[in-house]
mmCIF file of C-alpha atoms in Angstrom:
data_model
loop_
_atom_site.group_PDB
_atom_site.id
_atom_site.type_symbol
_atom_site.label_atom_id
_atom_site.label_comp_id
_atom_site.label_asym_id
_atom_site.label_seq_id
_atom_site.Cartn_x
_atom_site.Cartn_y
_atom_site.Cartn_z
ATOM 1 C CA MET A 1078 249.922 140.188 60.013
ATOM 2 C CA PHE A 1079 252.180 143.244 60.002
ATOM 3 C CA PRO A 1080 255.614 141.584 60.168
ATOM 4 C CA ASP A 1081 258.085 143.571 62.300
ATOM 5 C CA PHE A 1082 255.409 146.078 63.317
ATOM 6 C CA ARG A 1083 254.927 147.054 66.955
ATOM 7 C CA LEU A 1084 251.471 146.933 68.548
ATOM 8 C CA GLU A 1085 250.752 149.201 71.540
ATOM 9 C CA ARG A 1086 248.170 151.369 73.240
ATOM 10 C CA VAL A 1087 248.908 155.101 73.311
ATOM 11 C CA GLU A 1088 247.170 157.338 75.826
ATOM 12 C CA LEU A 1089 246.380 160.789 74.438
ATOM 13 C CA SER A 1090 244.671 163.786 76.018
ATOM 14 C CA GLY A 1091 241.240 162.847 74.625
ATOM 15 C CA ALA A 1092 241.485 159.151 73.791
ATOM 16 C CA THR A 1093 243.510 155.980 74.123
ATOM 17 C CA LEU A 1094 244.302 154.431 70.746
ATOM 18 C CA ARG A 1095 245.374 150.942 69.776
ATOM 19 C CA VAL A 1096 248.201 151.538 67.299
ATOM 20 C CA ARG A 1097 250.410 149.399 65.103
ATOM 21 C CA HIS A 1098 253.527 150.951 63.563
ATOM 22 C CA GLY A 1099 256.650 149.862 61.755
ATOM 23 C CA GLY A 1100 259.003 150.485 58.861
ATOM 24 C CA SER A 1101 261.359 153.411 58.396
ATOM 25 C CA GLY A 1102 261.455 156.611 56.434
ATOM 26 C CA PRO A 1103 259.025 159.522 56.034
ATOM 27 C CA PRO A 1104 255.908 158.894 58.146
ATOM 28 C CA VAL A 1105 252.474 158.051 56.763
ATOM 29 C CA LEU A 1106 249.351 157.543 58.867
ATOM 30 C CA LEU A 1107 246.720 155.095 57.547
ATOM 31 C CA LEU A 1108 243.105 155.478 58.746
ATOM 32 C CA HIS A 1109 240.498 152.750 58.312
ATOM 33 C CA GLY A 1110 236.784 153.076 57.594
ATOM 34 C CA HIS A 1111 233.549 151.519 58.815
ATOM 35 C CA PRO A 1112 233.172 148.808 60.033
ATOM 36 C CA ARG A 1113 236.858 147.921 59.913
ATOM 37 C CA THR A 1114 239.746 148.343 62.336
ATOM 38 C CA HIS A 1115 243.382 149.197 61.606
ATOM 39 C CA THR A 1116 243.987 145.569 60.580
ATOM 40 C CA THR A 1117 242.284 146.296 57.238
ATOM 41 C CA TRP A 1118 245.719 147.659 56.191
ATOM 42 C CA HIS A 1119 247.562 144.369 56.819
ATOM 43 C CA ARG A 1120 248.276 143.796 53.110
ATOM 44 C CA VAL A 1121 249.150 147.415 52.266
ATOM 45 C CA ALA A 1122 251.222 148.518 55.277
ATOM 46 C CA PRO A 1123 254.115 146.067 54.667
ATOM 47 C CA LEU A 1124 254.317 147.237 51.039
ATOM 48 C CA LEU A 1125 254.831 150.820 52.242
ATOM 49 C CA ALA A 1126 257.086 150.009 55.201
ATOM 50 C CA GLY A 1127 260.223 149.493 53.116
ATOM 51 C CA GLN A 1128 260.244 153.216 52.338
ATOM 52 C CA HIS A 1129 258.062 154.773 55.035
ATOM 53 C CA THR A 1130 257.318 154.644 58.730
ATOM 54 C CA VAL A 1131 253.743 153.385 58.654
ATOM 55 C CA VAL A 1132 251.318 154.065 61.515
ATOM 56 C CA CYS A 1133 247.904 152.358 61.683
ATOM 57 C CA PRO A 1134 245.583 153.233 64.603
ATOM 58 C CA ASP A 1135 242.058 152.219 65.462
ATOM 59 C CA LEU A 1136 240.141 155.502 65.350
ATOM 60 C CA ARG A 1137 238.536 156.520 68.630
ATOM 61 C CA GLY A 1138 235.194 154.732 68.947
ATOM 62 C CA PHE A 1139 236.366 151.886 66.679
ATOM 63 C CA GLY A 1140 238.127 148.581 67.292
ATOM 64 C CA GLN A 1141 239.998 148.463 70.580
ATOM 65 C CA SER A 1142 240.499 152.214 70.979
ATOM 66 C CA SER A 1143 238.586 154.095 73.668
ATOM 67 C CA GLN A 1144 235.031 155.339 73.332
ATOM 68 C CA PRO A 1145 234.219 159.079 73.346
ATOM 69 C CA HIS A 1146 231.868 160.490 75.951
ATOM 70 C CA ASP A 1147 228.375 160.983 74.544
ATOM 71 C CA THR A 1148 227.176 164.576 74.226
ATOM 72 C CA PRO A 1149 224.126 166.004 72.430
ATOM 73 C CA ASP A 1150 226.275 167.448 69.626
ATOM 74 C CA HIS A 1151 228.378 164.240 69.255
ATOM 75 C CA ALA A 1152 231.529 166.369 69.416
ATOM 76 C CA GLY A 1153 233.587 163.522 70.865
ATOM 77 C CA SER A 1154 232.952 161.545 67.689
ATOM 78 C CA SER A 1155 233.576 164.482 65.354
ATOM 79 C CA LYS A 1156 236.244 164.291 62.700
ATOM 80 C CA ARG A 1157 237.823 167.369 64.269
ATOM 81 C CA ALA A 1158 238.326 165.479 67.542
ATOM 82 C CA LYS A 1159 239.681 162.454 65.687
ATOM 83 C CA ALA A 1160 242.019 164.670 63.663
ATOM 84 C CA ARG A 1161 243.427 166.049 66.920
ATOM 85 C CA ASP A 1162 244.023 162.461 68.030
ATOM 86 C CA CYS A 1163 245.998 161.851 64.839
ATOM 87 C CA VAL A 1164 248.255 164.860 65.305
ATOM 88 C CA GLU A 1165 248.824 164.080 68.977
ATOM 89 C CA LEU A 1166 249.539 160.419 68.211
ATOM 90 C CA MET A 1167 252.135 161.247 65.593
ATOM 91 C CA THR A 1168 253.756 163.835 67.873
ATOM 92 C CA HIS A 1169 253.964 161.129 70.541
ATOM 93 C CA LEU A 1170 255.748 158.879 68.032
ATOM 94 C CA GLY A 1171 258.196 161.673 67.187
ATOM 95 C CA PHE A 1172 256.719 163.127 63.997
ATOM 96 C CA ASP A 1173 255.836 166.819 63.705
ATOM 97 C CA GLN A 1174 254.764 166.421 60.072
ATOM 98 C CA PHE A 1175 253.359 163.439 58.200
ATOM 99 C CA ALA A 1176 251.334 162.249 55.229
ATOM 100 C CA ILE A 1177 247.842 160.933 55.931
ATOM 101 C CA VAL A 1178 245.680 158.393 54.094
ATOM 102 C CA GLY A 1179 242.046 157.714 54.955
ATOM 103 C CA HIS A 1180 239.495 155.259 53.600
ATOM 104 C CA ASP A 1181 235.713 155.629 53.907
ATOM 105 C CA ARG A 1182 234.955 157.190 57.336
ATOM 106 C CA GLY A 1183 238.685 157.512 57.924
ATOM 107 C CA ALA A 1184 238.881 159.703 54.817
ATOM 108 C CA TYR A 1185 236.756 162.325 56.575
ATOM 109 C CA THR A 1186 239.154 162.405 59.518
ATOM 110 C CA ALA A 1187 242.147 162.638 57.163
ATOM 111 C CA PHE A 1188 240.475 165.495 55.257
ATOM 112 C CA ARG A 1189 239.661 167.326 58.496
ATOM 113 C CA ALA A 1190 243.262 166.878 59.700
ATOM 114 C CA ALA A 1191 244.546 168.500 56.497
ATOM 115 C CA LEU A 1192 242.145 171.445 56.854
ATOM 116 C CA ASP A 1193 242.655 171.984 60.577
ATOM 117 C CA HIS A 1194 246.408 171.318 60.716
ATOM 118 C CA PRO A 1195 247.862 172.581 57.419
ATOM 119 C CA GLY A 1196 251.366 172.956 58.824
ATOM 120 C CA VAL A 1197 251.404 169.330 59.944
ATOM 121 C CA ILE A 1198 249.922 167.327 57.052
ATOM 122 C CA THR A 1199 252.373 167.083 54.149
ATOM 123 C CA LYS A 1200 250.202 165.034 51.780
ATOM 124 C CA LEU A 1201 246.573 163.871 51.867
ATOM 125 C CA ALA A 1202 245.092 160.775 50.216
ATOM 126 C CA VAL A 1203 241.348 160.134 50.440
ATOM 127 C CA LEU A 1204 239.880 156.808 49.327
ATOM 128 C CA ASP A 1205 236.235 156.274 48.378
ATOM 129 C CA ALA A 1206 234.863 159.536 49.746
ATOM 130 C CA VAL A 1207 233.842 163.079 48.931
ATOM 131 C CA PRO A 1208 233.528 165.759 51.641
ATOM 132 C CA ILE A 1209 230.544 165.229 53.931
ATOM 133 C CA ALA A 1210 229.151 168.660 53.076
ATOM 134 C CA GLU A 1211 229.302 167.867 49.362
ATOM 135 C CA ALA A 1212 227.591 164.509 49.832
ATOM 136 C CA LEU A 1213 224.735 165.997 51.843
ATOM 137 C CA GLN A 1214 224.307 169.065 49.639
ATOM 138 C CA ARG A 1215 224.098 166.831 46.573
ATOM 139 C CA CYS A 1216 221.832 164.279 48.258
ATOM 140 C CA ASP A 1217 219.027 163.052 45.989
ATOM 141 C CA ALA A 1218 216.852 159.954 45.738
ATOM 142 C CA ARG A 1219 219.739 157.901 44.294
ATOM 143 C CA PHE A 1220 222.012 158.821 47.191
ATOM 144 C CA ALA A 1221 219.279 158.134 49.740
ATOM 145 C CA ALA A 1222 218.619 154.724 48.212
ATOM 146 C CA ALA A 1223 222.302 153.740 48.023
ATOM 147 C CA TRP A 1224 223.551 155.316 51.249
ATOM 148 C CA TRP A 1225 220.375 155.018 53.359
ATOM 149 C CA HIS A 1226 222.452 153.807 56.305
ATOM 150 C CA TRP A 1227 223.763 157.374 56.822
ATOM 151 C CA PHE A 1228 220.275 158.490 57.815
ATOM 152 C CA PHE A 1229 219.321 155.336 59.688
ATOM 153 C CA PHE A 1230 222.514 155.541 61.757
ATOM 154 C CA GLY A 1231 221.616 159.126 62.576
ATOM 155 C CA GLN A 1232 218.607 157.963 64.588
ATOM 156 C CA PRO A 1233 218.893 157.349 68.358
ATOM 157 C CA GLU A 1234 219.227 153.805 69.734
ATOM 158 C CA LYS A 1235 217.541 151.872 66.920
ATOM 159 C CA PRO A 1236 220.664 151.346 64.767
ATOM 160 C CA GLU A 1237 222.571 149.706 67.614
ATOM 161 C CA ARG A 1238 219.631 147.418 68.395
ATOM 162 C CA ALA A 1239 219.284 146.415 64.739
ATOM 163 C CA ILE A 1240 222.989 145.682 64.257
ATOM 164 C CA LEU A 1241 223.490 143.820 67.525
ATOM 165 C CA ALA A 1242 220.477 141.581 66.915
ATOM 166 C CA ASP A 1243 222.707 139.741 64.397
ATOM 167 C CA PRO A 1244 225.982 141.521 63.542
ATOM 168 C CA ASP A 1245 227.121 138.851 61.101
ATOM 169 C CA ALA A 1246 223.901 139.084 59.103
ATOM 170 C CA TRP A 1247 223.940 142.894 59.213
ATOM 171 C CA TYR A 1248 227.436 143.122 57.773
ATOM 172 C CA GLY A 1249 227.030 140.245 55.321
ATOM 173 C CA ASN A 1250 229.538 137.796 56.740
ATOM 174 C CA MET A 1251 229.034 135.158 54.085
ATOM 175 C CA PRO A 1252 231.272 132.102 53.532
ATOM 176 C CA GLY A 1253 234.549 133.149 52.000
ATOM 177 C CA LYS A 1254 234.723 136.570 53.632
ATOM 178 C CA ALA A 1255 237.480 135.420 56.007
ATOM 179 C CA ALA A 1256 239.610 134.336 53.048
ATOM 180 C CA GLN A 1257 238.958 137.616 51.245
ATOM 181 C CA MET A 1258 239.857 139.728 54.275
ATOM 182 C CA GLY A 1259 242.572 137.486 55.729
ATOM 183 C CA ALA A 1260 241.840 135.314 58.756
ATOM 184 C CA GLU A 1261 243.350 137.551 61.447
ATOM 185 C CA ASN A 1262 241.876 140.727 59.970
ATOM 186 C CA TYR A 1263 238.474 139.022 59.778
ATOM 187 C CA ALA A 1264 238.696 137.900 63.411
ATOM 188 C CA ASP A 1265 239.589 141.423 64.545
ATOM 189 C CA TYR A 1266 236.725 142.919 62.552
ATOM 190 C CA ARG A 1267 234.228 140.354 63.907
ATOM 191 C CA ALA A 1268 235.281 141.064 67.485
ATOM 192 C CA ALA A 1269 234.567 144.754 66.834
ATOM 193 C CA ILE A 1270 231.113 144.329 65.305
ATOM 194 C CA HIS A 1271 230.014 142.018 68.146
ATOM 195 C CA ASP A 1272 231.042 144.528 70.850
ATOM 196 C CA PRO A 1273 228.072 146.749 71.844
ATOM 197 C CA ALA A 1274 230.363 149.627 72.854
ATOM 198 C CA VAL A 1275 232.156 149.572 69.506
ATOM 199 C CA VAL A 1276 228.916 149.369 67.544
ATOM 200 C CA HIS A 1277 227.710 152.440 69.431
ATOM 201 C CA GLY A 1278 230.994 154.244 68.739
ATOM 202 C CA MET A 1279 230.820 153.457 65.030
ATOM 203 C CA VAL A 1280 227.235 154.690 64.788
ATOM 204 C CA GLU A 1281 228.128 157.852 66.706
ATOM 205 C CA ASP A 1282 230.627 158.592 63.936
ATOM 206 C CA TYR A 1283 227.676 158.849 61.533
ATOM 207 C CA ARG A 1284 225.617 160.955 63.933
ATOM 208 C CA ALA A 1285 228.500 163.400 64.135
ATOM 209 C CA GLY A 1286 228.703 163.336 60.333
ATOM 210 C CA LEU A 1287 225.140 164.511 59.867
ATOM 211 C CA GLY A 1288 225.550 167.346 62.356
ATOM 212 C CA ILE A 1289 228.776 168.801 63.696
ATOM 213 C CA ASP A 1290 230.996 167.479 60.892
ATOM 214 C CA ARG A 1291 228.737 168.978 58.261
ATOM 215 C CA GLU A 1292 228.808 172.282 60.151
ATOM 216 C CA HIS A 1293 232.608 172.262 60.167
ATOM 217 C CA ASP A 1294 232.771 171.493 56.439
ATOM 218 C CA GLU A 1295 230.256 174.183 55.548
ATOM 219 C CA ALA A 1296 232.051 176.785 57.666
ATOM 220 C CA ASP A 1297 235.241 176.050 55.712
ATOM 221 C CA GLN A 1298 233.273 176.084 52.466
ATOM 222 C CA ARG A 1299 231.879 179.560 53.189
ATOM 223 C CA ALA A 1300 235.333 180.811 54.117
ATOM 224 C CA GLY A 1301 236.857 179.366 50.945
ATOM 225 C CA ARG A 1302 239.377 177.260 52.856
ATOM 226 C CA GLN A 1303 241.221 174.598 50.916
ATOM 227 C CA VAL A 1304 243.609 171.766 51.627
ATOM 228 C CA ARG A 1305 247.060 173.270 51.127
ATOM 229 C CA CYS A 1306 249.045 170.087 50.599
ATOM 230 C CA PRO A 1307 249.077 167.819 47.520
ATOM 231 C CA THR A 1308 245.913 165.703 47.508
ATOM 232 C CA LEU A 1309 245.249 162.304 45.950
ATOM 233 C CA VAL A 1310 241.716 160.952 45.489
ATOM 234 C CA LEU A 1311 241.224 157.264 44.715
ATOM 235 C CA TRP A 1312 237.912 155.499 44.292
ATOM 236 C CA SER A 1313 236.772 151.908 43.735
ATOM 237 C CA LEU A 1314 235.512 151.323 40.215
ATOM 238 C CA GLU A 1315 233.159 148.596 41.468
ATOM 239 C CA ASP A 1316 231.660 150.944 44.078
ATOM 240 C CA ASP A 1317 229.254 153.811 43.433
ATOM 241 C CA LEU A 1318 231.126 157.144 43.596
ATOM 242 C CA GLU A 1319 231.205 157.505 39.809
ATOM 243 C CA ASP A 1320 227.536 156.492 39.589
ATOM 244 C CA LEU A 1321 226.585 159.151 42.137
ATOM 245 C CA TYR A 1322 228.893 161.996 41.127
ATOM 246 C CA GLY A 1323 230.222 161.299 37.639
ATOM 247 C CA ASP A 1324 233.523 163.208 37.756
ATOM 248 C CA VAL A 1325 234.736 162.518 41.302
ATOM 249 C CA LEU A 1326 237.688 164.901 40.974
ATOM 250 C CA ALA A 1327 235.331 167.725 40.007
ATOM 251 C CA VAL A 1328 233.618 167.350 43.393
ATOM 252 C CA TRP A 1329 236.979 167.668 45.128
ATOM 253 C CA LYS A 1330 238.365 170.489 42.963
ATOM 254 C CA PRO A 1331 236.989 173.389 45.111
ATOM 255 C CA TRP A 1332 238.605 171.829 48.192
ATOM 256 C CA ALA A 1333 242.166 171.169 47.023
ATOM 257 C CA ALA A 1334 244.335 173.285 44.725
ATOM 258 C CA ASP A 1335 246.919 170.549 44.085
ATOM 259 C CA LEU A 1336 244.710 167.594 43.133
ATOM 260 C CA CYS A 1337 245.087 164.308 41.290
ATOM 261 C CA GLY A 1338 243.392 160.934 41.326
ATOM 262 C CA HIS A 1339 241.881 157.971 39.510
ATOM 263 C CA GLY A 1340 239.799 154.856 39.962
ATOM 264 C CA ILE A 1341 241.089 151.551 41.338
ATOM 265 C CA ASP A 1342 239.813 148.262 39.884
ATOM 266 C CA SER A 1343 238.337 146.990 43.133
ATOM 267 C CA GLY A 1344 235.324 146.804 45.355
ATOM 268 C CA HIS A 1345 234.895 149.214 48.241
ATOM 269 C CA HIS A 1346 237.495 147.705 50.592
ATOM 270 C CA MET A 1347 240.418 148.333 48.253
ATOM 271 C CA ALA A 1348 243.112 147.797 50.906
ATOM 272 C CA GLU A 1349 241.949 144.190 51.179
ATOM 273 C CA GLU A 1350 240.876 143.574 47.572
ATOM 274 C CA ALA A 1351 243.533 145.430 45.549
ATOM 275 C CA PRO A 1352 246.489 145.998 47.920
ATOM 276 C CA ASP A 1353 249.208 145.944 45.270
ATOM 277 C CA GLU A 1354 247.519 148.515 43.028
ATOM 278 C CA LEU A 1355 246.633 150.696 46.006
ATOM 279 C CA ALA A 1356 250.139 150.559 47.476
ATOM 280 C CA ALA A 1357 251.662 151.406 44.089
ATOM 281 C CA ALA A 1358 249.378 154.431 43.723
ATOM 282 C CA LEU A 1359 250.174 155.626 47.243
ATOM 283 C CA LEU A 1360 253.920 155.188 46.810
ATOM 284 C CA ALA A 1361 253.897 157.084 43.512
ATOM 285 C CA PHE A 1362 251.983 159.921 45.173
ATOM 286 C CA LEU A 1363 254.098 159.986 48.321
ATOM 287 C CA HIS A 1364 257.253 160.138 46.199
ATOM 288 C CA GLY A 1365 255.999 163.005 44.071
ATOM 289 C CA GLY A 1366 254.665 161.101 41.050
#
């Protein structure tokens, strides 16, 4: 995986992140979702690295990065805290400005980074997500049935016990999944979901989402804040964003003045299932198309 990329651990003020980076050119930071690690990008990152410096970290609480300290408000797992990690990481690597791409839970951190650090983020791409505030404000029986895990993961202790009773069964590790994901990526992901500390960190990300992250989004919503940089929204046509929201771009329109996007012919994990189409869309966006 990741030919000619460097793998290291970077100690920041609030976290220590496992990071893989390589390539050359304008920097782009790729953020994974749940329950993946940075290795989910192993098919996309090399396609970008010929024209960009590509940085792929494990988010704090995920993979082999450090775990936040637990607090009643889950602030250590907030997207604001993770966005600060991103800015500090890229500064450490020598980049004062950069483009950011986030999938699934990583999309919320990328979005928060663009809102909180408008002078730093040059372009934003969000994959398979709408803002947390929008999702919760629009929540109905269909959303609750499809995304029930948001509310289950918000409960204390029980989610970790349920997942760790049989992580492979919980996450549907059926025959053929290793081939679909790539053997090394699959091994990295399985190590994460079998680690009790990582499972707790991943669930804490959802607990923060239902509370402090929603508060941050709604404060920006009331103030009329928008993402200032060009924004690309991509969604998986085999997933359920269109079923839940119809016009996905219409949900994003109040949040970003310079907005474009379209569906990708893929299931939810598009970086693994449709890497060529995803990389082409990202390169066109990053180069102004």
